[in-house]
C-alpha positions as CSV (number, residue, x, y, z in Angstrom):
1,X,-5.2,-15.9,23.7
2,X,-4.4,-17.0,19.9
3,X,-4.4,-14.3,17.5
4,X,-6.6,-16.3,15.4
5,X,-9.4,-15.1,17.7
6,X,-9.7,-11.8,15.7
7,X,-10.1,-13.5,12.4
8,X,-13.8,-13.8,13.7
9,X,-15.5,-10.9,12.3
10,X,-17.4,-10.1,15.8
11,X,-14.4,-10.0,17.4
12,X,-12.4,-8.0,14.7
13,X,-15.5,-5.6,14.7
14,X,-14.7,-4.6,18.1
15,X,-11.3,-4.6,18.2
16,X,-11.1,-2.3,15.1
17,X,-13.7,0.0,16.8
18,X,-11.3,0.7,20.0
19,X,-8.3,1.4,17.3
20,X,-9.7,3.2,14.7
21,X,-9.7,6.7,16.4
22,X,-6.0,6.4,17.1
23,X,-4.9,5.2,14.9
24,X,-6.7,8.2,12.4
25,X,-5.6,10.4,15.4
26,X,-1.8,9.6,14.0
27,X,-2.5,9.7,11.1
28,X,-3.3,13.5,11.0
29,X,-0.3,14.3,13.6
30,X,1.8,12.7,11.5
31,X,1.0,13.7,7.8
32,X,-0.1,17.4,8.7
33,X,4.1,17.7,11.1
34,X,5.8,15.8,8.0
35,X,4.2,17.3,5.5
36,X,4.3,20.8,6.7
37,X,7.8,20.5,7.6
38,X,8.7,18.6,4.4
39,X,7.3,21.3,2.2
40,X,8.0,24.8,4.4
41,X,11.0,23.9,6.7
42,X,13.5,22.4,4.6
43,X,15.7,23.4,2.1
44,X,15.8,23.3,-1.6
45,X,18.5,21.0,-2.9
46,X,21.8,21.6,-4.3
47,X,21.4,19.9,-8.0
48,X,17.1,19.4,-8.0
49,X,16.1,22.5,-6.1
50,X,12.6,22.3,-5.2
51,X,11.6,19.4,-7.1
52,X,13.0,17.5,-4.3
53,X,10.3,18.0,-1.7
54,X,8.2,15.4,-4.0
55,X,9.7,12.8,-2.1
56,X,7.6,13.4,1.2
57,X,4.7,11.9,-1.4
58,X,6.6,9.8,-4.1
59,X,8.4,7.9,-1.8
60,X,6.0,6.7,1.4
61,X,3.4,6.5,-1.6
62,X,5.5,3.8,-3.3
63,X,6.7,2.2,-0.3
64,X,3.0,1.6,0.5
65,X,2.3,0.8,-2.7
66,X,4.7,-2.3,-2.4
67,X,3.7,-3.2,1.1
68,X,-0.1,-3.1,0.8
69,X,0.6,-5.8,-1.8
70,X,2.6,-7.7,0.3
71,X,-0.2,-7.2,3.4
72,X,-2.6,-8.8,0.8
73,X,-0.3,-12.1,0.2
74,X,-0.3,-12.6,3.4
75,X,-3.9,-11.9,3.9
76,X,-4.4,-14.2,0.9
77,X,-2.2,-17.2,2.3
78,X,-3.9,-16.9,5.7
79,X,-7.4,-17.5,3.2
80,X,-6.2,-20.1,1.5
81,X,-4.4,-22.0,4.6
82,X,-7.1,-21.0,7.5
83,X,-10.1,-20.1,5.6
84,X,-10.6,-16.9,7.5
85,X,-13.0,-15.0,5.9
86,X,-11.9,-11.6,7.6
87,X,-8.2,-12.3,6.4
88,X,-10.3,-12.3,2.8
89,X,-12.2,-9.3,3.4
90,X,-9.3,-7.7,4.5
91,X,-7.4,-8.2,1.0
92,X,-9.7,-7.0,-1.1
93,X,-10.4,-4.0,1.4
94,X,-6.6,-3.0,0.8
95,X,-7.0,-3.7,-3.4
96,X,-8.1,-0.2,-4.2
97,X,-6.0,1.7,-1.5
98,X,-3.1,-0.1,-3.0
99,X,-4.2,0.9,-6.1
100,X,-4.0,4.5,-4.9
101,X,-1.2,4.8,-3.8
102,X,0.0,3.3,-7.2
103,X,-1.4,5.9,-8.9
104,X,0.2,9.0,-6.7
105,X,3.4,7.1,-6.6
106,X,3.5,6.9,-10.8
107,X,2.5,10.5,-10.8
108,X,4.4,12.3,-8.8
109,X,7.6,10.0,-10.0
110,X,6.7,11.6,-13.1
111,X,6.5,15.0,-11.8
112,X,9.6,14.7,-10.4
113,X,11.3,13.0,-13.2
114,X,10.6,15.5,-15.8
115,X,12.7,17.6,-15.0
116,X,15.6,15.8,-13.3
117,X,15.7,12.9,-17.0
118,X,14.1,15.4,-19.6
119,X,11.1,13.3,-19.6
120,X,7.4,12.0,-18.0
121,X,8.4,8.5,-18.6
122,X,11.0,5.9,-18.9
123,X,10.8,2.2,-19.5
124,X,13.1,2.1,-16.3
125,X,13.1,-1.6,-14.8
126,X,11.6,-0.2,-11.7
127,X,9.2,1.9,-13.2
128,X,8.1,-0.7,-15.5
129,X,7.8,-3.7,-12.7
130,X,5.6,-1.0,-10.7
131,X,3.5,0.0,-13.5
132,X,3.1,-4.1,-13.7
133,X,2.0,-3.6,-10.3
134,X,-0.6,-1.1,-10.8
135,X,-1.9,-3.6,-13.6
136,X,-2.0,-6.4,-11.4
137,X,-3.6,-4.3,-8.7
138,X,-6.8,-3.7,-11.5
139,X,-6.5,-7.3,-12.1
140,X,-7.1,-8.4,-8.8
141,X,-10.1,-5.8,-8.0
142,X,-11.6,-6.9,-11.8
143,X,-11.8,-10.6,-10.8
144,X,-13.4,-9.9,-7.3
145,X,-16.6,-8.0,-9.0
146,X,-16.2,-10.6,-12.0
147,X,-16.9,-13.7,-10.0
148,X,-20.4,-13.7,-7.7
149,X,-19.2,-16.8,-5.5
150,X,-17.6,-15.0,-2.3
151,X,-15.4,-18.3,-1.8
152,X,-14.2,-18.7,-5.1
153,X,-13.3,-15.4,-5.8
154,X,-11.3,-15.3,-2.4
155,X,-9.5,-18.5,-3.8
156,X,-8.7,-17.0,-7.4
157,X,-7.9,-13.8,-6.2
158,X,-6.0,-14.7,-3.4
159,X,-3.7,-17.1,-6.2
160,X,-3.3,-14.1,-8.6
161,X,-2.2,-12.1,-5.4
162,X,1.0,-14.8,-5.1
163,X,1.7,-14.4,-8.8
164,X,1.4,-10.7,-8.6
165,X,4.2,-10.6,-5.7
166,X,6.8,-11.1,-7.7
167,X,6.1,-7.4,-9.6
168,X,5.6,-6.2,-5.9
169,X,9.2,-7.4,-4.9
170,X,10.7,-6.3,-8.3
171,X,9.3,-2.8,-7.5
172,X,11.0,-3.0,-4.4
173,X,14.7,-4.2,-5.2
174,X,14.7,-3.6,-9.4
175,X,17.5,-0.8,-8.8
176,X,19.9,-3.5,-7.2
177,X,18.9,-6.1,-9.7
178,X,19.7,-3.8,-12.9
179,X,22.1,-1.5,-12.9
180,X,20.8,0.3,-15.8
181,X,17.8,2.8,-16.0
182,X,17.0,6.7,-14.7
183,X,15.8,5.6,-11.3
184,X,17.8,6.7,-8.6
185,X,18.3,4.3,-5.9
186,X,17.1,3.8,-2.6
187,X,16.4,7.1,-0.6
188,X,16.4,5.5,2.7
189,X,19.0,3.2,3.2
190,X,21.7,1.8,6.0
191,X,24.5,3.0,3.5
192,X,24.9,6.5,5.1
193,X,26.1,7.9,1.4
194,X,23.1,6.4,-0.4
195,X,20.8,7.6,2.6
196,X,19.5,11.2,2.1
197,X,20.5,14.4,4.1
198,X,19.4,14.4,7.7
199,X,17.7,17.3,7.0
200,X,15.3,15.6,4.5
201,X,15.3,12.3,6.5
202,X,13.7,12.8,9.7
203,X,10.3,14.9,7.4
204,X,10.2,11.8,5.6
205,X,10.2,9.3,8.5
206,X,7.0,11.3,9.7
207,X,5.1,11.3,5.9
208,X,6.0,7.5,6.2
209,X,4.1,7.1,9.2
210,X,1.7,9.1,8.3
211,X,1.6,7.0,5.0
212,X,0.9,3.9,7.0
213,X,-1.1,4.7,9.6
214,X,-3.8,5.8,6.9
215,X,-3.0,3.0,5.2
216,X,-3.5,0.5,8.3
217,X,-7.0,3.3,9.2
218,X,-8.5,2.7,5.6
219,X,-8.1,-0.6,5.4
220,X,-9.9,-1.5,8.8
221,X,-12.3,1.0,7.9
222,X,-13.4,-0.7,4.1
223,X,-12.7,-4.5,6.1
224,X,-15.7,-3.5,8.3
225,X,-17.9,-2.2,5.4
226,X,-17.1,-5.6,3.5
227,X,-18.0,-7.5,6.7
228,X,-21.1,-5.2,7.0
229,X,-21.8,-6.2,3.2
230,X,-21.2,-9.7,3.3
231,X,-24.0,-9.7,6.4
232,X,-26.6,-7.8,4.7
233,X,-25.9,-10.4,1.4
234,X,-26.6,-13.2,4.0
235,X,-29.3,-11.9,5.4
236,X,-31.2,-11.1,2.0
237,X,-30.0,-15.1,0.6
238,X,-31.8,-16.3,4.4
239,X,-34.9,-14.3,3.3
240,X,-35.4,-15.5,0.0
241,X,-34.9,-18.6,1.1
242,X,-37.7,-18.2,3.9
């Protein structure tokens, strides 16, 4: 069996029926146990008190944020190697989620950064890559609805998506690039003294999963309504045609 077989969209509609309530299934086990136990069962912090607990949002939120990106270059290179239209579908299925979690991971960084810098916002090197994210993000869903040629707007986009990486990976390792700027650095690390407490850790794992197993739901569930989309479009060209 080649995994190519489930870039065809019959087979990737039945495969993603079969996963899709189990993998929503985990999703709600794990956001409603991290996210209960984030918020009510831990601690306030020594030096940010309460403000901490933002982190069981800010930080899976941003982490997807990144990878969603990244799931789209791949998606994107698959296009432009394969031609597999589901790999297409797929990218522009995970555009607006990315999107999303853009947007929570810029506002509740700012939530949680008033009060720790004495201010919303910061021309930070990481903040400023990921707001180039976010920007690049609206890009990529403006030139899909721009351009009415499925094909060519799976080529363009899936281009802008590999220029757009570079913001994605800059968001991801800006801190150890620049020593300067506000942001703090990474909350889940191997370094055990740049790792957070234990206490906050294992909360966080679960939002994470959480994070991406609605990410991984969502995105099958909008790949399926742009395969559904892109069948009614052919059928409507086929009966104009008739």
């Amino acid at each position: 069996m080649s995994i190519w077989e489930y870039a065809n969209p019959k087979r990737f509609m039945t495969t993603s029926a079969a996963i899709l309530p189990w993998v929503s299934a985990l999703t709600v086990i794990c956001l409603a146990t991290g996210l209960i136990w984030g918020f009510f069962f831990t601690p306030d912090d020594y030096k940010q008190g309460s403000t901490v607990k933002i982190i069981y949002l800010h930080v899976p939120a941003a982490l997807m944020a990144i990878n969603a990106w990244m799931m789209m270059l791949v998606t994107s290179l698959i296009w432009l190697i394969r031609r597999h239209h589901v790999s297409a579908l797929a990218a522009k299925a995970a555009a607006p989620i990315g999107l999303t979690f853009t947007l929570v991971a810029l506002v509740t960084g700012a939530v949680w950064g008033q009060p720790m810098w004495g201010t919303w916002w910061a021309w930070d090197p990481r903040l400023t890559s990921f707001l180039i994210l976010g920007l690049f993000y609206l890009g990529y869903i403006a030139l899909w609805q721009a351009i009415d040629t499925p094909d060519t707007a799976a080529d363009l986009t899936s281009v802008l998506c590999l220029v757009g990486s570079v913001f994605a990976l800059l968001s991801r390792y800006a801190v150890n690039f620049w020593n300067q700027g506000l942001h703090q650095g990474a909350s889940l690390s191997l370094d055990k003294e740049e790792n957070v407490s234990d206490v906050f850790y294992f909360p966080l794992l679960l939002c994470i999963a959480g994070f991406v197993a609605l990410f991984v739901t969502l995105v099958l569930l909008r790949t399926r309504t742009e395969i559904r989309v892109r069948r009614v479009q052919a059928l409507l060209a086929r009966d104009r045609m008739a």
